[in-house]
């Protein structure tokens, strides 16, 4: 089955009652991205023109406990990968404990394939700042932090500017909008470490230490930053809160499913005709996204894809109709993760792809626990040998075995993430591994996978 | 820190403490550092931004810089060194004005990042982490930089150069070496690595127009929005940079990943993304071709 636009509508199970809905106007739901195409979309002026900070006014009219309950009832779940209900995270913060409370926004977006928070912050940083003020009011925090990965200076500039604007307009600082709420917001640039996207490693890093994960319990809600109650939320989760307040929880629940309500950003990348950000209700399928956007690049077929970054087990074209929500992807054997839909066509060598991801995990393993530190190291050695045609058949079981000794046995989720591509690629593409071994090398030509490969062909046609 | 006989001690003695900054430099940096420390409830949180700050002074994190951080934060230099060596953005030796990082994580690598990276290595005559003789460009391969919908991506001083080709990347480094003003696809006209490090330390870029440079969202970020609004998706931009010529990329054999000729046949020793993972494999132990745990069941 090719996924070019012309035959994309054939022979599919219908997920919509009225048949194969392919109209992007009906399938997509731009909320956070609604005005990214406007001039100076990142400024306070433009944000206000789109009812910016109206959600905050509504929130401040509620009691903090009611606000937490409201966000809980909206059903908003964490957009950073795990899908934990956001309102519940807020509710876990002990109140009246006499300690400072902190909100830390995880803007360390580094999961391979994931590219939603960075464009969001580049085009619309005030949605995050408004969400931060609302969240801090709810959890009674007077100091919030944005932990932004350091390698994105253009985004850092706009965050600096947006925070300055928000202070000047009275959305940050003392007695915000006359509510009595005081809030300081600090933008903190990281220094290059994937592991700092893990929430407890992020906290250690924010405390000026090596970014290594902490033992839990105690959970951050009890002992987080500076051993005080702390909420750690993903950028997109917090940025979604103002729209929920502004438009109402029922509006939010009108999108997506009962257990996965709302809208979210899907990031389409790889060998597709139109890579980019697609904001849609949860539960859209990759087939729908590809159908509306021109499919795979002309003349090529989808081979494998990730639903939510490299740490989520890969899918193949048999999974095109899996609803991309937490339950749907989970039931199909993977995880929704960050909704980073990396699509690879038939020119791509799975062994090469998995080797490179595994090298990434080995590079980024913090070294704290043995299964991950040693396991990722040995996976890389075996994979490099297989890719170079120096592997033996027993290496494949050994790969599985090592991945099994990392998965669930590592200190944090980085280890599980490293095991995912190994398990899933061996499950769907074992024959391709075997081909590397029996053929003493890689049967693929990497030149055919490049973005310009087909231009090259045409020139010489 | 081990002994360094070449420096004249040579008796198994520990390295002497690093010299401090000159007084005027120290005073200037201390003012900045105090401002950073004041942002946090606990002073140690200032360490990462302060390491960016000392990097903005000398272009890399020196022993002097680490000593400065330790003294201001009441830490030992060992504690500071432990942190400085953990994070990949802190350089540990002098490097170029422009850090050119080619993404070679899976998606960008497949889309052409590997070809770009090996072409730049050959074009510049440097390897990973090495700097050109003129001190302008330090070449690196980097990990996923959250711009996969713009693949293949090259970062220069952590500004985005989207949808690169072998040709556009070569032109980019040539322009950097010539001293031309270079603007990224997304981000502000390039400043030096040191100036970038100062922004990372939390001091906003004061240049006129820096925040608004390159406009709003990048074209790929708008793909879904334009479809939702019933507008046609923008055509794919292959040559994003102003002044770029429009020859077809990759249409010369020399553009096609020199040193990595098809069929794809990397060996562990020459792998493009060998990182700092140790290289030794069964290749170094031919008696055990199946690898490290060969005894069981073989």
XYZ file of C-alpha atoms in Angstrom:
759
model
C 0.000 0.000 0.000
C 1.383 3.294 -1.026
C 0.403 6.324 0.908
C 0.330 8.772 -1.897
C -2.699 11.026 -1.848
C -4.447 9.457 -4.803
C -5.038 6.039 -3.286
C -4.888 6.977 0.355
C -8.635 6.720 0.738
C -9.030 3.069 -0.136
C -9.738 0.062 2.012
C -9.474 1.471 5.450
C -11.453 0.837 8.591
C -13.557 3.909 9.193
C -12.907 5.729 12.390
C -15.560 8.332 11.689
C -19.225 7.459 11.323
C -19.635 9.382 8.129
C -16.888 7.438 6.485
C -13.419 8.532 5.528
C -13.200 12.085 6.755
C -10.168 13.663 5.208
C -10.962 17.361 5.333
C -8.234 19.057 7.319
C -10.646 21.805 8.362
C -12.699 19.193 10.172
C -9.912 16.972 11.405
C -7.527 19.583 12.732
C -8.089 21.903 15.665
C -5.497 24.652 15.943
C -5.625 26.194 19.407
C -2.085 26.830 20.604
C -0.986 27.205 16.992
C -4.055 29.210 15.906
C -2.222 32.459 15.243
C 1.355 31.354 14.680
C 1.052 32.721 11.142
C 0.474 36.286 12.309
C 3.150 38.944 12.296
C 5.002 39.067 15.599
C 2.901 36.230 16.981
C 5.305 35.948 19.922
C 4.504 39.384 21.329
C 2.163 40.265 24.162
C 0.147 42.537 21.871
C -0.729 39.781 19.460
C -1.397 37.338 22.277
C -3.814 39.775 23.883
C -5.575 40.338 20.564
C -6.375 36.631 20.716
C -7.858 36.863 24.199
C -4.526 36.247 25.832
C -4.514 36.311 29.646
C -8.327 36.018 29.683
C -7.993 32.492 31.038
C -5.918 33.909 33.870
C -8.668 36.361 34.811
C -11.150 33.526 35.011
C -8.742 31.449 37.057
C -8.085 34.223 39.543
C -11.833 34.544 40.089
C -11.877 30.955 41.373
C -10.426 29.589 44.586
C -7.183 27.661 44.085
C -8.813 24.395 45.109
C -11.691 24.914 42.699
C -9.178 25.697 39.988
C -7.333 22.440 40.596
C -10.621 20.559 40.500
C -11.566 22.301 37.270
C -8.345 21.351 35.516
C -8.755 17.825 36.814
C -12.296 17.626 35.459
C -11.148 18.877 32.082
C -9.197 15.641 31.789
C -5.979 17.314 30.639
C -3.148 14.797 30.668
C 0.577 15.461 30.556
C 1.883 16.126 27.078
C 5.495 15.301 27.858
C 5.153 11.578 27.322
C 3.702 9.829 30.344
C 0.179 11.236 30.115
C -0.304 11.716 33.842
C -3.377 13.859 34.639
C -2.182 17.418 35.126
C -4.791 18.413 37.683
C -3.942 15.400 39.798
C -0.284 16.397 39.833
C -1.309 19.776 41.173
C -3.575 18.190 43.754
C -0.710 16.152 45.180
C 0.982 19.301 46.460
C 0.455 19.366 50.226
C -1.180 22.593 51.307
C -0.577 24.491 54.509
C 2.755 22.756 55.027
C 4.609 26.010 55.577
C 7.155 25.236 52.838
C 7.631 27.129 49.588
C 6.047 25.399 46.603
C 7.587 25.451 43.146
C 6.436 25.005 39.594
C 9.118 23.817 37.201
C 8.294 23.712 33.508
C 10.122 21.028 31.617
C 11.225 22.686 28.371
C 14.156 20.338 27.890
C 12.607 18.896 24.738
C 15.278 16.430 23.561
C 13.569 13.149 22.785
C 14.643 12.207 19.254
C 11.879 13.163 16.865
C 10.175 15.518 19.292
C 9.777 19.057 18.038
C 6.591 20.595 19.403
C 7.558 22.667 22.450
C 10.360 24.503 20.685
C 8.171 25.854 17.840
C 5.426 26.577 20.375
C 7.754 28.684 22.504
C 9.246 30.357 19.455
C 5.850 31.429 18.093
C 3.664 31.750 21.181
C 5.610 31.955 24.457
C 2.879 33.861 26.299
C 0.582 30.838 26.293
C 3.148 29.148 28.516
C 3.592 32.166 30.776
C -0.148 32.554 31.241
C -0.403 28.848 32.054
C 2.401 29.214 34.573
C 0.644 32.016 36.418
C -2.560 29.984 36.544
C -0.767 26.865 37.772
C 1.158 28.784 40.438
C -2.037 30.340 41.713
C -3.536 26.849 41.977
C -0.645 25.209 43.799
C 0.203 28.331 45.853
C 3.632 28.855 44.414
C 5.408 32.182 44.291
C 8.416 31.104 42.235
C 8.355 29.226 38.962
C 11.155 28.101 36.669
C 11.304 27.327 32.976
C 14.078 24.807 32.403
C 14.796 25.314 28.711
C 17.330 23.128 26.948
C 20.310 25.324 26.166
C 20.727 24.454 22.500
C 17.883 26.653 21.274
C 19.064 30.255 21.605
C 16.354 31.766 19.343
C 13.734 30.396 21.719
C 15.648 31.599 24.761
C 15.641 35.127 23.324
C 11.880 35.117 22.899
C 11.324 33.685 26.352
C 13.511 36.402 27.874
C 11.497 38.999 26.000
C 8.105 37.465 26.806
C 8.941 37.293 30.507
C 10.069 40.916 30.428
C 6.817 41.918 28.746
C 4.756 39.953 31.241
C 6.458 41.624 34.201
C 5.954 45.049 32.640
C 2.253 44.348 32.085
C 1.676 43.110 35.619
C 1.140 39.428 34.766
C 4.234 38.563 36.786
C 5.699 40.179 39.886
C 3.779 41.559 42.844
C -0.002 41.448 43.274
C -0.783 40.111 39.814
C -3.929 41.757 38.381
C -4.798 42.896 41.892
C -5.273 39.328 43.090
C -2.683 39.419 45.817
C -0.720 36.710 43.967
C 3.034 37.321 43.843
C 5.062 35.344 41.350
C 8.661 35.342 40.204
C 9.489 33.513 36.982
C 13.056 32.485 36.200
C 14.157 31.277 32.778
C 16.977 28.787 33.196
C 18.995 27.495 30.248
C 20.327 23.963 30.508
C 23.670 22.904 29.171
C 23.134 19.879 26.995
C 21.944 16.617 28.535
C 18.973 14.554 27.350
C 18.627 13.003 30.783
C 17.558 16.364 32.210
C 14.187 15.817 30.547
C 13.611 13.193 33.248
C 11.891 15.209 35.942
C 14.076 14.333 38.915
C 17.287 14.677 36.922
C 15.968 18.044 35.817
C 15.556 19.052 39.442
C 19.104 17.991 40.296
C 20.332 19.948 37.300
C 18.331 23.000 38.330
C 19.969 22.727 41.742
C 23.357 23.044 40.051
C 24.332 19.401 40.002
C 24.981 16.698 37.442
C 21.645 15.761 35.939
C 21.072 12.343 37.417
C 17.684 10.950 38.365
C 16.632 10.629 41.981
C 15.172 7.666 43.786
C 11.398 7.891 44.168
C 9.672 8.100 46.578
C 9.787 10.782 47.731
C 8.102 12.164 44.652
C 8.677 15.765 43.578
C 5.195 16.665 44.832
C 6.527 16.041 48.338
C 10.251 16.678 48.049
C 11.199 18.248 44.736
C 13.217 21.379 44.132
C 15.205 22.251 47.269
C 13.332 19.361 48.922
C 10.109 21.372 48.724
C 6.800 20.363 47.102
C 7.225 20.809 43.367
C 5.130 20.328 40.270
C 7.066 19.473 37.124
C 4.971 19.867 33.964
C 5.720 19.780 30.277
C 5.506 23.018 28.255
C 2.516 21.927 26.179
C 0.584 20.742 29.254
C 0.888 24.106 30.967
C 0.356 26.080 27.768
C -2.937 24.205 27.216
C -4.389 25.364 30.533
C -5.316 28.963 29.561
C -7.450 27.748 26.638
C -9.265 25.344 28.940
C -10.074 28.167 31.365
C -11.043 30.536 28.591
C -13.257 28.155 26.599
C -14.364 25.829 29.351
C -13.761 22.236 30.287
C -16.735 21.036 28.246
C -15.275 22.586 25.133
C -12.025 20.773 25.896
C -13.842 17.504 26.505
C -15.712 17.880 23.224
C -12.449 16.944 21.537
C -10.684 13.611 21.756
C -12.007 10.689 23.758
C -13.376 10.150 27.243
C -9.998 9.163 28.669
C -7.863 11.259 26.329
C -9.760 14.495 25.867
C -8.599 17.660 24.202
C -6.317 18.892 21.466
C -2.604 18.350 21.055
C 0.329 18.990 18.756
C 1.376 16.173 16.446
C 4.791 16.554 14.847
C 5.108 14.904 11.463
C 8.637 14.395 10.182
C 10.775 12.265 7.917
C 9.965 10.996 4.438
C 6.607 12.734 4.219
C 5.440 15.282 1.680
C 4.568 17.904 4.295
C 6.471 17.654 7.545
C 5.353 19.992 10.289
C 3.118 20.628 13.273
C -0.494 19.455 13.151
C -2.713 20.426 16.050
C -5.674 18.090 16.283
C -8.007 16.396 18.740
C -6.431 13.376 20.388
C -7.249 10.195 18.532
C -6.502 11.259 14.982
C -4.678 8.567 13.013
C -1.466 8.730 11.058
C -3.441 7.720 7.996
C -5.656 10.766 8.355
C -2.678 13.035 8.869
C -0.905 11.627 5.828
C -4.021 11.675 3.671
C -4.606 15.355 4.272
C -0.994 16.375 3.849
C 0.087 14.629 0.687
C 1.218 11.323 2.145
C 4.690 9.935 1.971
C 7.054 11.535 -0.509
C 6.040 10.646 -4.050
C 6.796 7.118 -5.145
C 7.628 5.783 -1.699
C 5.958 3.672 0.951
C 5.830 3.995 4.685
C 8.076 1.391 6.268
C 8.236 2.190 9.979
C 7.367 5.107 12.256
C 7.413 6.153 15.877
C 4.227 7.366 17.539
C 5.986 9.473 20.139
C 9.731 9.716 19.709
C 12.472 7.119 19.580
C 11.680 5.807 23.062
C 8.261 4.564 21.996
C 8.211 1.167 20.268
C 8.080 1.609 16.519
C 5.060 0.912 14.355
C 4.683 -0.181 10.736
C 2.062 0.486 8.067
C -0.234 -2.026 9.730
C -0.670 0.555 12.499
C -1.806 3.431 10.292
C -5.303 3.365 11.739
C -4.323 3.268 15.389
C -6.009 6.207 17.137
C -3.219 8.426 18.371
C -4.349 8.832 21.953
C -2.993 7.369 25.167
C -5.228 4.288 25.164
C -5.163 3.604 21.436
C -1.406 3.630 21.087
C -0.992 1.706 24.328
C -3.353 -1.015 23.161
C -1.341 -1.370 19.962
C 1.810 -2.041 21.957
C 3.511 1.323 22.050
C 3.113 4.669 23.816
C 1.730 8.004 22.700
C 4.824 9.681 24.119
C 5.422 13.108 22.664
C 3.390 12.516 19.474
C 6.557 12.780 17.441
C 5.562 10.937 14.279
C 8.853 10.152 12.594
C 8.058 8.413 9.317
C 10.634 6.426 7.403
C 10.136 4.999 3.953
C 11.376 1.793 2.331
C 14.775 3.282 1.515
C 15.655 3.392 5.213
C 17.660 0.674 6.907
C 16.069 -0.242 10.232
C 19.376 -1.482 11.609
C 21.009 1.838 10.806
C 18.148 3.752 12.429
C 18.156 1.653 15.572
C 21.938 1.719 15.816
C 21.935 5.487 15.732
C 19.214 5.762 18.343
C 21.064 3.304 20.533
C 24.258 5.313 20.200
C 22.230 8.272 21.380
C 21.050 6.440 24.498
C 24.575 5.237 25.240
C 25.858 8.791 24.859
C 23.124 10.234 27.035
C 23.053 7.550 29.727
C 23.991 9.413 32.882
C 25.977 6.495 34.245
C 24.173 6.264 37.544
C 22.768 2.760 37.175
C 24.473 -0.311 35.811
C 21.791 -1.797 33.530
C 21.533 1.365 31.440
C 25.185 2.404 31.495
C 26.549 -1.034 30.614
C 23.587 -2.271 28.623
C 23.478 0.621 26.185
C 27.242 0.332 25.735
C 27.041 -3.329 24.734
C 24.003 -2.802 22.547
C 25.997 -0.273 20.558
C 28.901 -2.682 20.108
C 26.649 -5.459 18.850
C 24.645 -3.192 16.575
C 27.725 -1.633 15.010
C 29.061 -5.075 14.260
C 25.786 -6.175 12.704
C 25.561 -3.028 10.627
C 29.131 -3.554 9.458
C 28.433 -7.153 8.449
C 30.449 -8.625 11.301
C 27.569 -9.967 13.335
C 26.515 -13.545 13.957
C 22.985 -14.873 14.305
C 23.246 -15.341 18.050
C 23.795 -11.585 18.333
C 20.110 -11.036 17.694
C 19.046 -12.986 20.747
C 21.811 -11.297 22.656
C 20.429 -7.903 21.692
C 17.016 -8.944 22.906
C 18.513 -10.315 26.087
C 20.480 -7.170 26.871
C 17.473 -4.974 26.147
C 15.478 -7.192 28.477
C 18.068 -6.632 31.173
C 17.710 -2.868 30.816
C 13.965 -2.619 30.406
C 12.253 -2.191 33.761
C 15.539 -2.653 35.591
C 17.099 0.734 35.001
C 16.877 3.593 37.466
C 14.764 5.767 35.193
C 12.823 5.699 31.949
C 15.860 6.412 29.767
C 16.746 2.736 30.021
C 13.262 1.623 29.034
C 13.429 4.031 26.122
C 16.692 2.489 24.958
C 15.136 -0.967 24.970
C 12.050 0.045 22.966
C 13.607 0.386 19.512
C 15.502 -2.890 20.011
C 12.447 -4.929 20.965
C 10.145 -3.424 18.386
C 12.575 -3.530 15.481
C 13.422 -7.162 16.202
C 9.717 -7.901 16.355
C 8.851 -6.357 13.005
C 12.141 -6.467 11.111
C 14.117 -9.450 12.347
C 14.579 -10.595 8.761
C 16.344 -7.353 7.968
C 18.809 -7.896 10.814
C 19.400 -11.416 9.534
C 20.035 -10.051 6.069
C 22.843 -7.885 7.467
C 24.399 -10.963 9.008
C 24.027 -13.423 6.129
C 24.872 -10.774 3.542
C 27.856 -9.557 5.583
C 26.777 -5.963 5.410
C 24.044 -3.430 4.921
C 21.940 -3.918 1.777
C 20.746 -0.308 1.747
C 22.180 2.707 0.005
C 21.947 5.661 2.418
C 22.028 8.110 -0.492
C 18.531 7.003 -1.473
C 17.106 8.094 1.882
C 18.210 11.696 1.788
C 15.806 14.579 1.367
C 17.313 15.294 -2.041
C 17.654 11.706 -3.271
C 14.801 11.907 -5.745
C 15.820 15.313 -7.056
C 19.095 13.664 -7.906
C 17.331 10.909 -9.808
C 15.226 13.373 -11.757
C 18.198 15.452 -12.799
C 19.813 12.462 -14.405
C 16.641 10.918 -15.727
C 43.328 16.197 37.354
C 46.429 14.102 37.102
C 50.037 15.091 37.307
C 51.514 16.919 34.377
C 55.258 16.350 34.279
C 55.609 18.607 31.264
C 54.610 21.543 33.410
C 57.658 21.053 35.546
C 56.327 19.383 38.663
C 56.796 15.800 37.645
C 56.915 14.385 41.133
C 53.454 12.897 41.256
C 52.235 16.128 42.795
C 48.680 17.279 42.165
C 48.178 20.092 39.736
C 48.540 23.510 41.287
C 45.409 25.588 41.699
C 44.402 27.536 38.634
C 45.430 31.178 38.544
C 42.622 33.613 39.302
C 41.208 36.042 36.759
C 42.932 39.442 36.572
C 41.324 41.826 39.068
C 39.328 43.833 36.539
C 37.951 40.724 34.848
C 37.135 39.196 38.197
C 35.266 42.308 39.316
C 33.241 42.447 36.113
C 32.371 38.776 36.169
C 31.539 38.917 39.846
C 28.935 41.614 39.204
C 27.302 39.387 36.588
C 27.568 36.325 38.786
C 25.902 38.101 41.725
C 23.034 38.976 39.418
C 22.695 35.340 38.394
C 22.845 34.094 41.976
C 20.086 36.528 42.972
C 17.669 34.763 40.608
C 17.591 31.621 42.712
C 16.474 30.724 46.231
C 19.637 28.616 46.575
C 22.944 29.892 45.254
C 24.095 26.562 43.855
C 21.353 26.752 41.216
C 23.439 29.510 39.663
C 26.189 27.073 38.747
C 24.984 26.132 35.242
C 24.399 29.746 34.146
C 27.710 30.742 35.736
C 29.523 28.106 33.712
C 27.890 29.634 30.629
C 29.141 33.000 31.914
C 32.763 31.942 32.295
C 32.503 30.303 28.889
C 31.440 33.683 27.499
C 34.661 35.141 28.857
C 37.172 32.703 27.435
C 35.267 30.635 24.881
C 35.531 27.505 26.961
C 35.378 26.477 30.588
C 38.871 26.934 31.953
C 40.250 25.842 35.306
C 40.306 29.507 36.194
C 36.616 29.762 35.351
C 35.782 26.746 37.459
C 37.774 28.135 40.369
C 35.842 31.396 40.025
C 32.514 29.531 40.198
C 33.659 27.467 43.151
C 34.746 30.488 45.135
C 31.572 32.452 44.560
C 29.288 29.532 45.348
C 31.239 28.070 48.257
C 31.908 24.827 46.413
C 35.102 22.887 45.844
C 36.666 22.964 42.399
C 36.073 19.206 42.293
C 32.343 19.758 42.705
C 32.337 22.334 39.950
C 34.447 20.148 37.665
C 32.028 17.257 38.172
C 29.213 19.423 36.862
C 31.161 21.127 34.074
C 32.220 17.789 32.613
C 28.711 16.320 32.672
C 27.078 18.677 30.201
C 27.916 18.648 26.519
C 27.537 22.403 25.932
C 30.524 23.254 28.080
C 33.676 23.157 26.025
C 36.836 21.952 27.649
C 39.356 23.385 25.255
C 39.713 26.494 23.108
C 37.470 26.358 20.080
C 36.285 28.428 17.151
C 34.077 31.509 16.973
C 31.379 29.469 15.288
C 30.321 26.078 16.493
C 28.816 24.225 13.568
C 26.770 21.268 14.772
C 25.313 18.831 12.275
C 22.454 16.763 13.605
C 23.266 13.100 13.075
C 20.569 11.610 15.226
C 18.553 9.060 13.274
C 16.014 11.206 11.458
C 18.350 13.990 10.366
C 21.093 11.469 9.606
C 18.814 9.520 7.304
C 17.473 12.670 5.658
C 20.994 13.766 4.771
C 22.728 14.774 8.002
C 25.317 12.016 7.631
C 26.149 13.168 4.115
C 26.378 16.798 5.242
C 28.551 15.916 8.186
C 31.042 13.871 6.232
C 31.110 16.469 3.454
C 31.924 19.209 5.962
C 34.640 17.119 7.538
C 36.277 16.778 4.158
C 35.585 20.363 3.120
C 37.041 21.833 6.308
C 39.693 19.185 6.862
C 38.722 18.694 10.491
C 37.223 15.892 12.532
C 34.621 15.880 15.239
C 35.201 18.630 17.798
C 38.108 20.066 15.838
C 38.622 23.649 14.780
C 39.803 25.063 11.471
C 43.285 26.601 11.443
C 41.878 30.118 11.212
C 40.063 29.588 14.503
C 36.693 30.283 12.932
C 34.781 27.041 12.784
C 34.524 24.139 15.180
C 32.735 21.172 13.637
C 30.648 18.761 15.671
C 27.907 16.233 15.200
C 25.066 16.903 17.564
C 22.000 15.119 18.863
C 18.362 15.813 18.097
C 17.723 19.538 18.387
C 13.914 19.499 18.287
C 13.556 20.595 14.676
C 12.839 17.264 12.988
C 10.197 18.775 10.715
C 13.001 20.906 9.236
C 15.429 18.009 8.684
C 18.275 17.942 7.945
C 19.255 20.566 10.479
C 22.551 22.310 11.152
C 23.028 24.501 14.215
C 25.561 27.314 14.305
C 26.102 28.731 17.788
C 22.735 27.140 18.583
C 20.767 29.034 15.932
C 18.695 27.008 13.448
C 19.752 26.411 9.858
C 16.862 24.369 8.537
C 16.487 22.065 5.524
C 20.171 21.985 4.759
C 21.881 20.290 1.852
C 25.513 19.395 1.324
C 25.905 22.471 -0.860
C 24.142 24.905 1.463
C 26.143 23.666 4.431
C 29.440 24.074 2.582
C 28.440 27.567 1.557
C 27.501 28.313 5.134
C 30.886 27.399 6.558
C 32.652 29.228 3.748
C 30.741 32.386 4.594
C 31.524 31.995 8.262
C 35.205 31.708 7.479
C 35.091 34.729 5.189
C 33.582 36.807 7.970
C 30.322 37.481 6.131
C 27.227 38.306 8.153
C 25.248 35.116 8.292
C 21.615 34.809 9.299
C 19.959 31.581 10.348
C 16.625 30.295 9.092
C 15.240 30.739 12.575
C 17.090 33.002 14.963
C 19.126 36.197 14.967
C 22.136 37.114 12.815
C 25.033 35.144 14.199
C 27.144 36.480 17.019
C 30.257 34.740 18.261
C 30.216 31.701 20.477
C 31.269 33.815 23.453
C 28.418 36.252 22.926
C 26.004 33.338 22.594
C 27.240 31.927 25.883
C 26.361 35.197 27.597
C 22.739 34.910 26.434
C 22.716 31.366 27.781
C 23.878 32.720 31.136
C 20.579 34.575 31.223
C 21.551 38.004 29.918
C 19.104 38.991 27.164
C 20.454 39.716 23.703
C 20.561 43.534 23.584
C 21.031 43.806 19.822
C 18.378 45.781 17.984
C 15.958 43.452 16.267
C 17.497 40.260 17.657
C 14.248 39.004 19.164
C 12.174 39.540 16.042
C 14.830 38.437 13.560
C 13.718 35.748 11.086
C 10.059 36.480 11.831
C 7.467 34.190 13.301
C 7.123 30.451 13.152
C 9.136 28.573 10.575
C 7.332 27.297 7.483
C 7.012 23.697 8.681
C 5.527 24.833 11.970
C 2.644 26.329 9.983
C 1.867 23.294 7.809
C -1.061 22.046 9.866
C -2.445 25.504 10.532
C -2.519 26.349 6.836
C -4.314 23.111 6.044
C -6.813 23.731 8.810
C -7.529 27.170 7.412
C -8.089 25.762 3.961
C -4.946 27.362 2.613
C -2.580 25.294 0.542
C 0.474 24.136 2.382
C 3.536 26.164 1.598
C 5.912 24.554 -0.851
C 8.932 23.056 0.734
C 11.831 25.461 1.059
C 15.043 23.799 0.133
C 17.353 26.776 0.124
C 16.253 28.764 3.146
C 19.096 31.182 3.341
C 19.063 34.516 1.653
C 21.417 34.806 -1.258
C 21.605 31.088 -1.733
C 21.948 30.051 -5.308
C 19.498 27.608 -6.695
C 21.437 24.789 -8.201
C 19.965 21.417 -7.524
C 21.474 20.045 -4.355
C 23.347 16.838 -4.438
C 23.580 16.647 -8.201
C 27.313 16.207 -8.276
C 28.917 12.969 -7.266
C 31.172 14.881 -4.874
C 28.103 15.971 -2.936
C 27.262 12.439 -2.073
C 28.845 11.651 1.242
C 32.512 11.350 0.387
C 34.196 8.645 2.334
C 30.896 6.953 2.874
C 30.361 5.504 -0.543
C 27.507 3.165 -1.252
C 26.848 0.479 -0.361
C 26.599 1.716 3.185
C 29.458 0.001 4.957
C 30.540 1.708 8.151
C 32.908 -0.065 10.445
C 33.039 0.544 14.164
C 36.263 2.461 13.860
C 35.049 4.960 11.307
C 31.447 5.246 12.358
C 30.011 8.699 11.855
C 28.421 8.892 15.226
C 30.896 7.154 17.432
C 30.438 9.778 20.146
C 32.518 9.148 23.187
C 31.380 5.583 23.601
C 34.513 3.471 23.722
C 35.467 2.038 20.385
C 36.738 -1.392 21.352
C 34.562 -4.165 20.022
C 35.077 -7.682 18.884
C 37.093 -6.104 16.102
C 39.867 -5.724 18.651
C 39.513 -9.327 19.740
C 39.305 -11.480 16.618
C 39.330 -14.640 18.664
C 35.864 -13.763 19.870
C 34.014 -12.540 16.810
C 30.611 -12.632 18.398
C 31.454 -9.987 20.915
C 31.933 -9.383 24.554
C 30.095 -12.241 26.228
C 31.208 -14.891 23.812
C 31.792 -17.796 26.137
C 28.217 -18.619 26.928
C 26.533 -20.954 24.548
C 28.889 -20.439 21.650
